[in-house]
Coordinates of C-alpha atoms and ligand atoms in Angstrom, one line a residue:
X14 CA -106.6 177.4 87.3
X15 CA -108.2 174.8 89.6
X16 CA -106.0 173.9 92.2
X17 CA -108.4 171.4 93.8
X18 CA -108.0 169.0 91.3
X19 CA -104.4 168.5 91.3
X20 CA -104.6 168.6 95.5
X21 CA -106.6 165.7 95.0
X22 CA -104.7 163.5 92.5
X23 CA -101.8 164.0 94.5
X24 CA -103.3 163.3 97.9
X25 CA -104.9 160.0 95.9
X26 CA -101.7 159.0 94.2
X27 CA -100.2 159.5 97.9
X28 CA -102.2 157.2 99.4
X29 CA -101.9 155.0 96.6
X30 CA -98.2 154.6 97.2
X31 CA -98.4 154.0 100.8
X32 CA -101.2 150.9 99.5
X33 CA -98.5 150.0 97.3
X34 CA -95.6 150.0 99.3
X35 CA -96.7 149.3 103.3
X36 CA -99.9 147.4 103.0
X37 CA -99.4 145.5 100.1
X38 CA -98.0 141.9 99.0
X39 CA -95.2 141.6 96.5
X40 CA -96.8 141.2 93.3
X41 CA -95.5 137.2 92.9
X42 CA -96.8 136.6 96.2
X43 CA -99.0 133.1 96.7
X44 CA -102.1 133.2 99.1
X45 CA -103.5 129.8 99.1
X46 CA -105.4 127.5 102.1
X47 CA -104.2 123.8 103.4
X48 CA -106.0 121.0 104.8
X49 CA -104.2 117.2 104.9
X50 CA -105.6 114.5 104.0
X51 CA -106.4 112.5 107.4
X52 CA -108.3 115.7 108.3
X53 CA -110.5 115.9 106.2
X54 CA -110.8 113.1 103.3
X55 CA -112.6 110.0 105.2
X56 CA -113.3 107.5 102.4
X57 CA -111.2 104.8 105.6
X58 CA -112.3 101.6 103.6
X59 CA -110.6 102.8 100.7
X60 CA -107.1 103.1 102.1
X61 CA -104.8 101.2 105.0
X62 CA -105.0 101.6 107.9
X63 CA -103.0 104.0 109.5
X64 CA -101.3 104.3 112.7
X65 CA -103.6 106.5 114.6
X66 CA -106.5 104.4 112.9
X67 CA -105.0 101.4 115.0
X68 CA -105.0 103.2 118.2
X69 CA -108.7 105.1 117.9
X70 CA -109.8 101.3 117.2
X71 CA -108.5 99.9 120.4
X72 CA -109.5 102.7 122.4
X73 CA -111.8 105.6 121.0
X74 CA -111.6 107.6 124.0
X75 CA -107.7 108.6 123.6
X76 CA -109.8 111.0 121.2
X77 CA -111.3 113.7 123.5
X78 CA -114.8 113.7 121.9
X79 CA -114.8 109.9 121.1
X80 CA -114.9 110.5 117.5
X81 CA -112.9 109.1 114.4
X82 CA -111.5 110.4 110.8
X83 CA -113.8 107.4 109.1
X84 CA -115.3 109.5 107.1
X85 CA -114.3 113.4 108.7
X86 CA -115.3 116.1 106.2
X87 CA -116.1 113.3 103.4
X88 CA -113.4 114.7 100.8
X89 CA -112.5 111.7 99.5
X90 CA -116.3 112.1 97.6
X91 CA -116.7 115.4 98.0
X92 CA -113.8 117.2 96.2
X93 CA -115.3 118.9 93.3
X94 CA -117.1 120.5 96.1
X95 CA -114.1 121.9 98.0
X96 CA -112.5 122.7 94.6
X97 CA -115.4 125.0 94.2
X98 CA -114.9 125.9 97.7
X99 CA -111.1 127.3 96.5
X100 CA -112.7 129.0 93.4
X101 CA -115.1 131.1 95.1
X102 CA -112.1 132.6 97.5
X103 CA -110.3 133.0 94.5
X104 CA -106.8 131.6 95.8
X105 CA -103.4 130.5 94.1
X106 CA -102.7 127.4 95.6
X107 CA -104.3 124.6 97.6
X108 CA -101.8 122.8 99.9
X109 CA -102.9 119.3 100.7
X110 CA -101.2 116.5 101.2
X111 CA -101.5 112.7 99.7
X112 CA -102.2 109.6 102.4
X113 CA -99.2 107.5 102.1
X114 CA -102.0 103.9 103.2
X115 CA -104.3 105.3 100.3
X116 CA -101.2 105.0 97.9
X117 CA -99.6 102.3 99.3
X118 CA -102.2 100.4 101.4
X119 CA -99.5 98.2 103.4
X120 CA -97.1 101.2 103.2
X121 CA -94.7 99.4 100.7
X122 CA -94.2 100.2 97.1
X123 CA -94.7 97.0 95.7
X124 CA -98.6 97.1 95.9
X125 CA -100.0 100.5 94.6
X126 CA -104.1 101.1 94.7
X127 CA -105.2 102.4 91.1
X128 CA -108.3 104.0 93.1
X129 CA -105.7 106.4 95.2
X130 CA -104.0 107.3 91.9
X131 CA -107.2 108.0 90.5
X132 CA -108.4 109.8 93.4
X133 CA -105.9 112.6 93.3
X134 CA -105.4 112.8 89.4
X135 CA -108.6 113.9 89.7
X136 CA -108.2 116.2 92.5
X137 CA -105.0 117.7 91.1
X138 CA -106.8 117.9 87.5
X139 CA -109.6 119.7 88.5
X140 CA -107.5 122.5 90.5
X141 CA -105.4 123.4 87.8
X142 CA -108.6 123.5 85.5
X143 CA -109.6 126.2 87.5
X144 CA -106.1 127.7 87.8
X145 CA -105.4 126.7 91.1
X146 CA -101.6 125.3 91.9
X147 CA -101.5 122.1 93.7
X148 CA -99.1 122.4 96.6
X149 CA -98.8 118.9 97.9
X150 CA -97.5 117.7 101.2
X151 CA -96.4 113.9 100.4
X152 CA -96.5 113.0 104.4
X153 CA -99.0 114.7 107.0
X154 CA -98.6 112.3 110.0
X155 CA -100.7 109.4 108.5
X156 CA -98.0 107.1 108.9
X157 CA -99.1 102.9 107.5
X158 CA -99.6 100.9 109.9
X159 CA -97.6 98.3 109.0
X160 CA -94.3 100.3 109.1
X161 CA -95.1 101.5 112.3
X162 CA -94.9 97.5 113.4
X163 CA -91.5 98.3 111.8
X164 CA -90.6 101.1 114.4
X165 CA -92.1 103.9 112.3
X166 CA -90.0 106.9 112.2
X167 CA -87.2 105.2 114.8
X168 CA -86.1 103.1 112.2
X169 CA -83.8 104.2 109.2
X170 CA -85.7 102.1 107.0
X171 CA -89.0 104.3 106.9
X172 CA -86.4 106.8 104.8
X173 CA -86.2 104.2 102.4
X174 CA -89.7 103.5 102.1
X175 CA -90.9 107.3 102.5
X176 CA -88.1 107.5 99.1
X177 CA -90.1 104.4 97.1
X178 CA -93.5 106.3 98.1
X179 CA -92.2 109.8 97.1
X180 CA -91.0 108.1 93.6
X181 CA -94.4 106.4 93.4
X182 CA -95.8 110.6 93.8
X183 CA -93.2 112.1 91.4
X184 CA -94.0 109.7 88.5
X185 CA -97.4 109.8 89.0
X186 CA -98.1 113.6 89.7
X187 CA -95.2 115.3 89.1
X188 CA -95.9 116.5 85.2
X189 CA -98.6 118.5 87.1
X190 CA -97.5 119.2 90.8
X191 CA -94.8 121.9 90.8
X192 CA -94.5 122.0 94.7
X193 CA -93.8 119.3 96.8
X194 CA -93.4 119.2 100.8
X195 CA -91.5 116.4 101.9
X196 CA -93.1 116.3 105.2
X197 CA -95.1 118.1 107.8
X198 CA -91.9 117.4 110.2
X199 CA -93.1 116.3 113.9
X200 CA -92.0 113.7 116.2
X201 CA -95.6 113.3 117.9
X202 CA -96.6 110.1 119.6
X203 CA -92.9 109.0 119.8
X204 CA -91.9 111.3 122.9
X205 CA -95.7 112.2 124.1
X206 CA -97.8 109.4 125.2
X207 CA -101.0 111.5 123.9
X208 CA -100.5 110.8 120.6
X209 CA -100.1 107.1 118.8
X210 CA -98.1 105.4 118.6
X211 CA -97.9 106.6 122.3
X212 CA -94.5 106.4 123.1
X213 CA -93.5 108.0 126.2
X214 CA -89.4 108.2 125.5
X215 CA -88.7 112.0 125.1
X216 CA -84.9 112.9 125.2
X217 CA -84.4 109.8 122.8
X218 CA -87.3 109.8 120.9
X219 CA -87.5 113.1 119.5
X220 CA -84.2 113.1 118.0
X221 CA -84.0 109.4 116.4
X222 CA -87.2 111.0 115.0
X223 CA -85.7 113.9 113.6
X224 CA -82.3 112.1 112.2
X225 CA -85.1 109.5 109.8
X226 CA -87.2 112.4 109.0
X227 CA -83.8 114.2 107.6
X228 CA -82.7 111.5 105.8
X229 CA -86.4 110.6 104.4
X230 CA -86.8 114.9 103.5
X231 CA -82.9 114.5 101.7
X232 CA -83.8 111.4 100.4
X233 CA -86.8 112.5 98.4
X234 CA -84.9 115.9 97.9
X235 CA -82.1 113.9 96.1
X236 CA -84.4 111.1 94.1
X237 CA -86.4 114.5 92.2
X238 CA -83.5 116.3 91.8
X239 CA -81.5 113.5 90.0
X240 CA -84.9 111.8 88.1
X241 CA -87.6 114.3 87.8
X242 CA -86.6 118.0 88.3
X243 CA -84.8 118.8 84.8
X244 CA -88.1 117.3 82.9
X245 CA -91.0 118.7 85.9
X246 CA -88.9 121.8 86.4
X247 CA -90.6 121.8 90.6
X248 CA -89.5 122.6 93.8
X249 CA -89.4 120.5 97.2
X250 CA -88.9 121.9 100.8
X251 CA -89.8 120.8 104.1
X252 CA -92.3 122.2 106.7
X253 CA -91.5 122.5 110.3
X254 CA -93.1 123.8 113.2
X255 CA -92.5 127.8 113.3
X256 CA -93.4 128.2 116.7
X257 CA -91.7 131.7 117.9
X258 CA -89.3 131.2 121.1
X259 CA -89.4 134.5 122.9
X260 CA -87.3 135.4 126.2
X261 CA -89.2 136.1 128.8
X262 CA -86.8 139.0 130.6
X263 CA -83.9 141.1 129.0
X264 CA -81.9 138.9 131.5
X265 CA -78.9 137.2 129.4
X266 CA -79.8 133.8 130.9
X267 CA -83.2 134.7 129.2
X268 CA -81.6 135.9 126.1
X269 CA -79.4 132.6 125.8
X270 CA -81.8 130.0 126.9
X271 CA -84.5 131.3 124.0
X272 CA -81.9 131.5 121.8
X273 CA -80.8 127.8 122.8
X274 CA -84.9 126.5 122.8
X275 CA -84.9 128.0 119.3
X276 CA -81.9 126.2 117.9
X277 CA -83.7 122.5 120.0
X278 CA -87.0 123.0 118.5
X279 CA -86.4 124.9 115.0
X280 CA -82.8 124.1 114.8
X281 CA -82.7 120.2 115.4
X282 CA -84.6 120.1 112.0
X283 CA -83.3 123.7 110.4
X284 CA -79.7 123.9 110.9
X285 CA -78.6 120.6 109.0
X286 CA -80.8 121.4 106.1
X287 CA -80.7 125.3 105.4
X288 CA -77.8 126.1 107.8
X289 CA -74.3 124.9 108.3
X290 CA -75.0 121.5 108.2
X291 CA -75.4 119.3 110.9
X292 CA -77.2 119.5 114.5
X293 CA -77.1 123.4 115.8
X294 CA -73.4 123.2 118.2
X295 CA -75.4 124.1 121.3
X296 CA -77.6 120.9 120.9
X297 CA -74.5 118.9 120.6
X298 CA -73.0 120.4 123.9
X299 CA -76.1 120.4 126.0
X300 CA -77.0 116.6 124.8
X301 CA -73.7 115.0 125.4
X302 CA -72.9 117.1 128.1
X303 CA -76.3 116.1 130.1
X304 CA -76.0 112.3 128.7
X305 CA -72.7 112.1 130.3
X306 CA -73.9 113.4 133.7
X307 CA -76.5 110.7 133.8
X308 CA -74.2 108.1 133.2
X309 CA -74.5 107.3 129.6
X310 CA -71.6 105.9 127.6
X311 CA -72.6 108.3 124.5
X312 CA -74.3 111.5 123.6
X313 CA -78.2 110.7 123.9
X314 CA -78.1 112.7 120.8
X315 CA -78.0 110.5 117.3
X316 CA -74.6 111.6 115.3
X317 CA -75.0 112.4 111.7
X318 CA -72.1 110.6 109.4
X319 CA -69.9 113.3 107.9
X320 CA -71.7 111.8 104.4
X321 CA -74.7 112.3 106.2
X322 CA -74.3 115.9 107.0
X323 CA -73.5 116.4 103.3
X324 CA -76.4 114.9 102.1
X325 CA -78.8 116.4 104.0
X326 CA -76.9 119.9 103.6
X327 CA -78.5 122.6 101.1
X328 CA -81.7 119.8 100.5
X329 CA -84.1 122.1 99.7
X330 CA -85.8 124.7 97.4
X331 CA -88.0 126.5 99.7
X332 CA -88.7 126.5 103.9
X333 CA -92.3 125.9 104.5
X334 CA -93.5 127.2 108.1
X335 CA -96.0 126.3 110.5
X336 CA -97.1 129.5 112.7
X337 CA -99.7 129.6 115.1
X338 CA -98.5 130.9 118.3
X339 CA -95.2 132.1 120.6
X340 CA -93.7 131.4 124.1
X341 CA -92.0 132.9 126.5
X342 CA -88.3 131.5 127.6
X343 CA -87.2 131.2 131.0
X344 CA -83.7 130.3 131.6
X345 CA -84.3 126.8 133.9
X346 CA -81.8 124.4 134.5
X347 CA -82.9 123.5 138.1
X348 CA -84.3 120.4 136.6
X349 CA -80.5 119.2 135.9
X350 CA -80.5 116.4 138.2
X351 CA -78.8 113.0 136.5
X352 CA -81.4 110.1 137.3
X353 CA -84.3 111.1 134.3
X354 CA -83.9 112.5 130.6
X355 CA -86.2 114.5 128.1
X356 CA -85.9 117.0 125.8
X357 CA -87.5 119.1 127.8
X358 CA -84.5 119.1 130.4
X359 CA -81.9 119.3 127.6
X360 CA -83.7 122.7 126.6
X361 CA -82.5 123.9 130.3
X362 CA -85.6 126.5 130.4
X363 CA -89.1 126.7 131.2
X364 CA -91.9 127.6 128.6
X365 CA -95.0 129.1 129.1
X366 CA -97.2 131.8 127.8
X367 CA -98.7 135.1 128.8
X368 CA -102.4 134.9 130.7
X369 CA -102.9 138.0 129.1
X370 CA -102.6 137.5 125.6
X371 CA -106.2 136.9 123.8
X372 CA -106.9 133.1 123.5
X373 CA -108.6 130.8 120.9
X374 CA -110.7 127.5 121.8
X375 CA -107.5 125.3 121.6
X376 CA -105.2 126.0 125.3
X377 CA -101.9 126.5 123.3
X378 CA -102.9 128.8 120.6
X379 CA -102.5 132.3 121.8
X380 CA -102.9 135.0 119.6
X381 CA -99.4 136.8 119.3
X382 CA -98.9 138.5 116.3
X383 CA -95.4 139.5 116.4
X384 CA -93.9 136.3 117.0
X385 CA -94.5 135.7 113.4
X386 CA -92.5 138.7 113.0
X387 CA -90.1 137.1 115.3
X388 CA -89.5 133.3 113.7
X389 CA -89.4 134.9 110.0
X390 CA -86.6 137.1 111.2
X391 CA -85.0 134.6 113.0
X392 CA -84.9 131.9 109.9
X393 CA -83.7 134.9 107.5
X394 CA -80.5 135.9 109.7
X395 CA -79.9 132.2 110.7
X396 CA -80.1 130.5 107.0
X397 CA -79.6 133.6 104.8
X398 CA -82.9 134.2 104.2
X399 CA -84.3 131.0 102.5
X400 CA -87.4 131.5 100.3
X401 CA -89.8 130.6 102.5
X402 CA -94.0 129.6 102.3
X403 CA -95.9 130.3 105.3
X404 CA -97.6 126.4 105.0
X405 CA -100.3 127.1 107.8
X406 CA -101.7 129.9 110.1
X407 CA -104.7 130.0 111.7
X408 CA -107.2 130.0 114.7
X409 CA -109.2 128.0 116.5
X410 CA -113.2 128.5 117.8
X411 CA -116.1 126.1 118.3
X412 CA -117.3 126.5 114.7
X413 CA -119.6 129.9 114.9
X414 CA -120.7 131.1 111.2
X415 CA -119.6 134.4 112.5
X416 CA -116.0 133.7 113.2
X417 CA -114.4 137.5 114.4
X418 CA -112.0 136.0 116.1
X419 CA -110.3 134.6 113.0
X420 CA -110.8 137.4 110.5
X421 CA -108.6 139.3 113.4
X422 CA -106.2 136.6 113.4
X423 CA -106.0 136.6 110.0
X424 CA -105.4 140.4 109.7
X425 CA -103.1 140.6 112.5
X426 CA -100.8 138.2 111.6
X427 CA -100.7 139.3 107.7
X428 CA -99.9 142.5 108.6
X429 CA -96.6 140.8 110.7
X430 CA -95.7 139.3 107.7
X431 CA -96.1 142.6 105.5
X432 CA -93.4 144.1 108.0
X433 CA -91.4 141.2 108.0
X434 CA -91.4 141.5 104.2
X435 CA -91.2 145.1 103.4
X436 CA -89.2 146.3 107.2
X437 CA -87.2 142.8 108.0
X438 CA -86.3 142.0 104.3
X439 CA -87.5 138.1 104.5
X440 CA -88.1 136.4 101.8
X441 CA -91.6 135.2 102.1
X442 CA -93.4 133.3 99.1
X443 CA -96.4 132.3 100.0
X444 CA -99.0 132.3 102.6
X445 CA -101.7 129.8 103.4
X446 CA -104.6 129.7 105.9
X447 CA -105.4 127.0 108.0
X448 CA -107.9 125.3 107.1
X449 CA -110.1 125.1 104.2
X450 CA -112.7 123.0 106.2
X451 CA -113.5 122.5 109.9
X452 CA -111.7 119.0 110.1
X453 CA -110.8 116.2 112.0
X454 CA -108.4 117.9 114.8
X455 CA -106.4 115.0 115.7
X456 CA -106.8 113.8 119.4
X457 CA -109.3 116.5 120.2
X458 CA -111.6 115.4 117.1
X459 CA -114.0 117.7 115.5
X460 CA -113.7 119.9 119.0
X461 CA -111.7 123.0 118.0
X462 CA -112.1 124.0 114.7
X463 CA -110.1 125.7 112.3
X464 CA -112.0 126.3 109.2
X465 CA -112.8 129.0 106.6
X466 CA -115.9 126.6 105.8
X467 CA -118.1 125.2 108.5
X468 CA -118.9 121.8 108.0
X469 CA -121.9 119.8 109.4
X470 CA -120.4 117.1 110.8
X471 CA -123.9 115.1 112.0
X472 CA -125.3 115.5 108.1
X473 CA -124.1 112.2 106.5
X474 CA -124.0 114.8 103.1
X475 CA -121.5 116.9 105.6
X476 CA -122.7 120.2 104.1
X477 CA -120.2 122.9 103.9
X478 CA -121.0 126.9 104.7
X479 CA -118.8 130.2 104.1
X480 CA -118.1 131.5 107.5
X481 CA -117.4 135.0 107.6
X482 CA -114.0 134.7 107.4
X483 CA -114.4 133.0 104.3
X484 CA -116.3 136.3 102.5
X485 CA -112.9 138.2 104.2
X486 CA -110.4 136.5 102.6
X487 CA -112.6 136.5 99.8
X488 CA -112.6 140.4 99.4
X489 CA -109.0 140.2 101.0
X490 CA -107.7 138.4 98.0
X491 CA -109.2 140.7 95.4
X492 CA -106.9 143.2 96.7
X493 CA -104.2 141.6 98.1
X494 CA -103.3 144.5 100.4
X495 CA -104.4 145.6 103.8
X496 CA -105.8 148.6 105.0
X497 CA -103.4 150.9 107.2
X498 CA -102.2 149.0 110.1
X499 CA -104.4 148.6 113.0
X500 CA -101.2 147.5 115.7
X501 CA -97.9 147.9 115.2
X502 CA -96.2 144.3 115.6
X503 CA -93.1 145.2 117.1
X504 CA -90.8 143.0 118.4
Ligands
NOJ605 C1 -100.4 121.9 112.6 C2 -100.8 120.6 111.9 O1 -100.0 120.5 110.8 C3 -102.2 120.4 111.5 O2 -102.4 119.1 111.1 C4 -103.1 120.8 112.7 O3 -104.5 120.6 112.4 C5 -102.8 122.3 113.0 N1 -101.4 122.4 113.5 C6 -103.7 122.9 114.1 O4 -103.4 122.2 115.3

């Protein structure tokens, strides 16, 4: 008998396995792409004006290149064109997100534009006719103007309103959106004077920032769960920066201050949502203990209401993450001295990232696999293991058709989340690239770019082009499994 034969099947059915089992995605697992609205839709005349909108209008150069979102990537016209875009790569779900001024032009609920309802029933209708899930993020920094004359996200209010604005979303959408992002959580601009509304007050800032965006994320949370959720039968979670938080020596000051960095910059947001409730203990201590030292009557920190804490406890269906890049944690509390504040004193460390590691065009994004790896397993041991949707990675690169440098970064940092799958257990969903388009990169403007797509930016028909990254994911997402490792991502 022929013994070859059999050799063979078995060496094939071998190697099959070790597809199946190392390399490849769970068979319910969601690839998709995101983009958000002020990125990439333009079509300004059409909405309100928003708060960044204000700013670039006073002073255009606050934006490195001088240039504005007025009409970015032209998707407000041009969306049967990036629906074809997310048919060619063949993906499950497009996140994007809805502009709260192209909704609500003053921000309120009382005055709704039919044109912005129209706008993304026809977006939404045309990616489910092509069997694309619409994944939409209801607030992606493009806060109204008008509520930012109202203190923006200091003041409690803006819950209220982001509520009447997520109701407005749910009624209108929600027979056909099945996944909804509260927000794209950050507290830019109102403890970083980069960013409008240009608030220099870190150590304040962040976290009256961080108790409305709770309350606005629990708020919306509640409002679908008790209106909308036994009819749409969806899910809402919240993003947050996944950042990974990494010491820098096996020291246990190391060890202790990454660990306390993690539970400031994940935490703040995490722990009183998927965790035990409440602000993480060690941001308690540090703030109140540091607020005391400089003379303040209370805890710089905002308290949460024992009602608050309940309300905002357990708010969620899914985690969405934000991962891009990792730092190194230096235990540094030399800056304790009692006569200025910021967060960065209460995090008592220094942060700062290898020269070594490979680079992309933006300063902060290193390429560091493993710290993927690092925040997934971190969130699953922290908030027994929350299904969680990997809402952006990606790279950055001056817009070359012949992007390596992101097909690496791709491929490097899905094989981290195949081992944090299959080796750490974590219950990852979803995964989606950032971005579908070169886009409007906030204060650095069409500078760094981030897309699967080139776009021409100085054709007023803004023509869009597969990079090659785009033919990778492409091919990727016919098999949905990588080939054998090329690095181990160990932690
Ligand atoms: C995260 C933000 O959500 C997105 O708007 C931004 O473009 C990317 N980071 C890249 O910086």
């Amino acid at each position: 008998m022929n013994t070859v034969l059999p050799a063979i099947v078995l060496i094939f059915s071998l190697c099959h396995q070790a597809i199946s089992i190392e390399n490849k995605f769970p068979d319910d697992f969601l690839f998709g792409v995101a983009s958000s609205a002020y990125q990439i839709e333009g079509g300004h005349d059409k909405r309100g004006e928003t708060v960044l909108d204000h700013y670039q209008r006073l002073d255009p150069s606050i934006i490195s290149d001088s240039s504005d979102a007025k009409i970015a990537c032209d998707s407000y016209h041009k969306y049967h064109e990036d629906i074809n875009l997310l048919e060619y790569l063949g993906v499950d779900f497009y996140r994007f997100s809805i502009s709260w001024p192209r909704i609500l032009p003053t921000g309120y609920s009382n005055k709704i534009n039919p044109d912005g309802i129209r706008y993304y029933n026809n977006l939404i209708d045309g990616l489910i006719s092509k069997n694309i899930t619409p994944m939409v993020t209801i607030f992606h920094y493009d806060l109204p103007k008008p509520l930012q004359d109202l203190g923006g996200w200091f003041n409690p209010t803006t819950a209220d309103l982001f509520e009447d604005y997520s109701k407005i979303l749910f009624k209108n959408f929600g027979d056909r959106v099945k996944f909804w992002i509260t927000l794209n959580a950050n507290t830019w601009g109102y403890a970083d004077p980069m960013f409008p509304p240009m608030l220099n007050l870190s150590g304040l800032g962040e976290y009256l920032c961080y108790k409305t965006i709770l309350l606005a994320h629990a708020k919306a949370y509640h409002l679908y769960k008790k209106e909308f959720r036994d009819e749409q039968k969806g899910q809402v979670g919240l993003t947050i920066d996944g950042r990974w938080y990494h010491p820098a020596t096996t020291s246990t000051n190391d060890i202790e201050a990454a660990e306390r960095v993690r539970e400031f910059l994940i935490g703040t947001l995490a722990n009183p949502i998927f965790g035990e409730g409440d602000f993480p203990k060690v941001v308690k201590e540090r703030v109140a203990e540091l607020s005391h030292k400089e003379n303040f009557l209370k805890s710089r920190l905002p308290q949460l209401s024992p009602e608050e804490v309940d309300f905002i406890k357990g708010s969620y269906d899914f985690l969405g993450l934000n991962s891009y890049t990792t730092y190194l944690i230096k235990d540094d509390r030399s800056k304790d001295n009692w006569d200025s504040f910021s967060e960065s004193k209460d995090l008592g460390a220094k942060l700062y990232q290898d020269p070594e590691w490979p680079g992309s065009l933006s300063d902060w994004l290193k390429v560091v696999p493993w710290g993927l790896r690092g925040v997934l397993k971190w969130v699953k041991d922290k908030y027994n293991n929350p299904p969680v949707f990997i809402t952006e990675n990606g790279f950055s690169d001056s817009g070359e058709l012949e992007d390596e440098g992101r097909i690496q970064y791709y491929k490097l940092h899905l094989e981290a989340l195949l081992e944090a799958i299959h080796e750490d257990g974590v219950n990852v969903k979803g995964y989606a690239a950032w971005s579908l388009l070169d886009n409007f990169e906030w204060m650095v403007g069409y500078s760094e770019k981030f897309g699967l797509f080139h776009v021409d930016f100085s054709d007023p028909a803004r023509p869009r082009t597969p990079k090659s990254s785009a033919r990778w994911y492409k091919s990727f997402l016919t098999r949905r499994h990588l080939a054998a490792a090329a690095a181990k991502t160990e932690l």
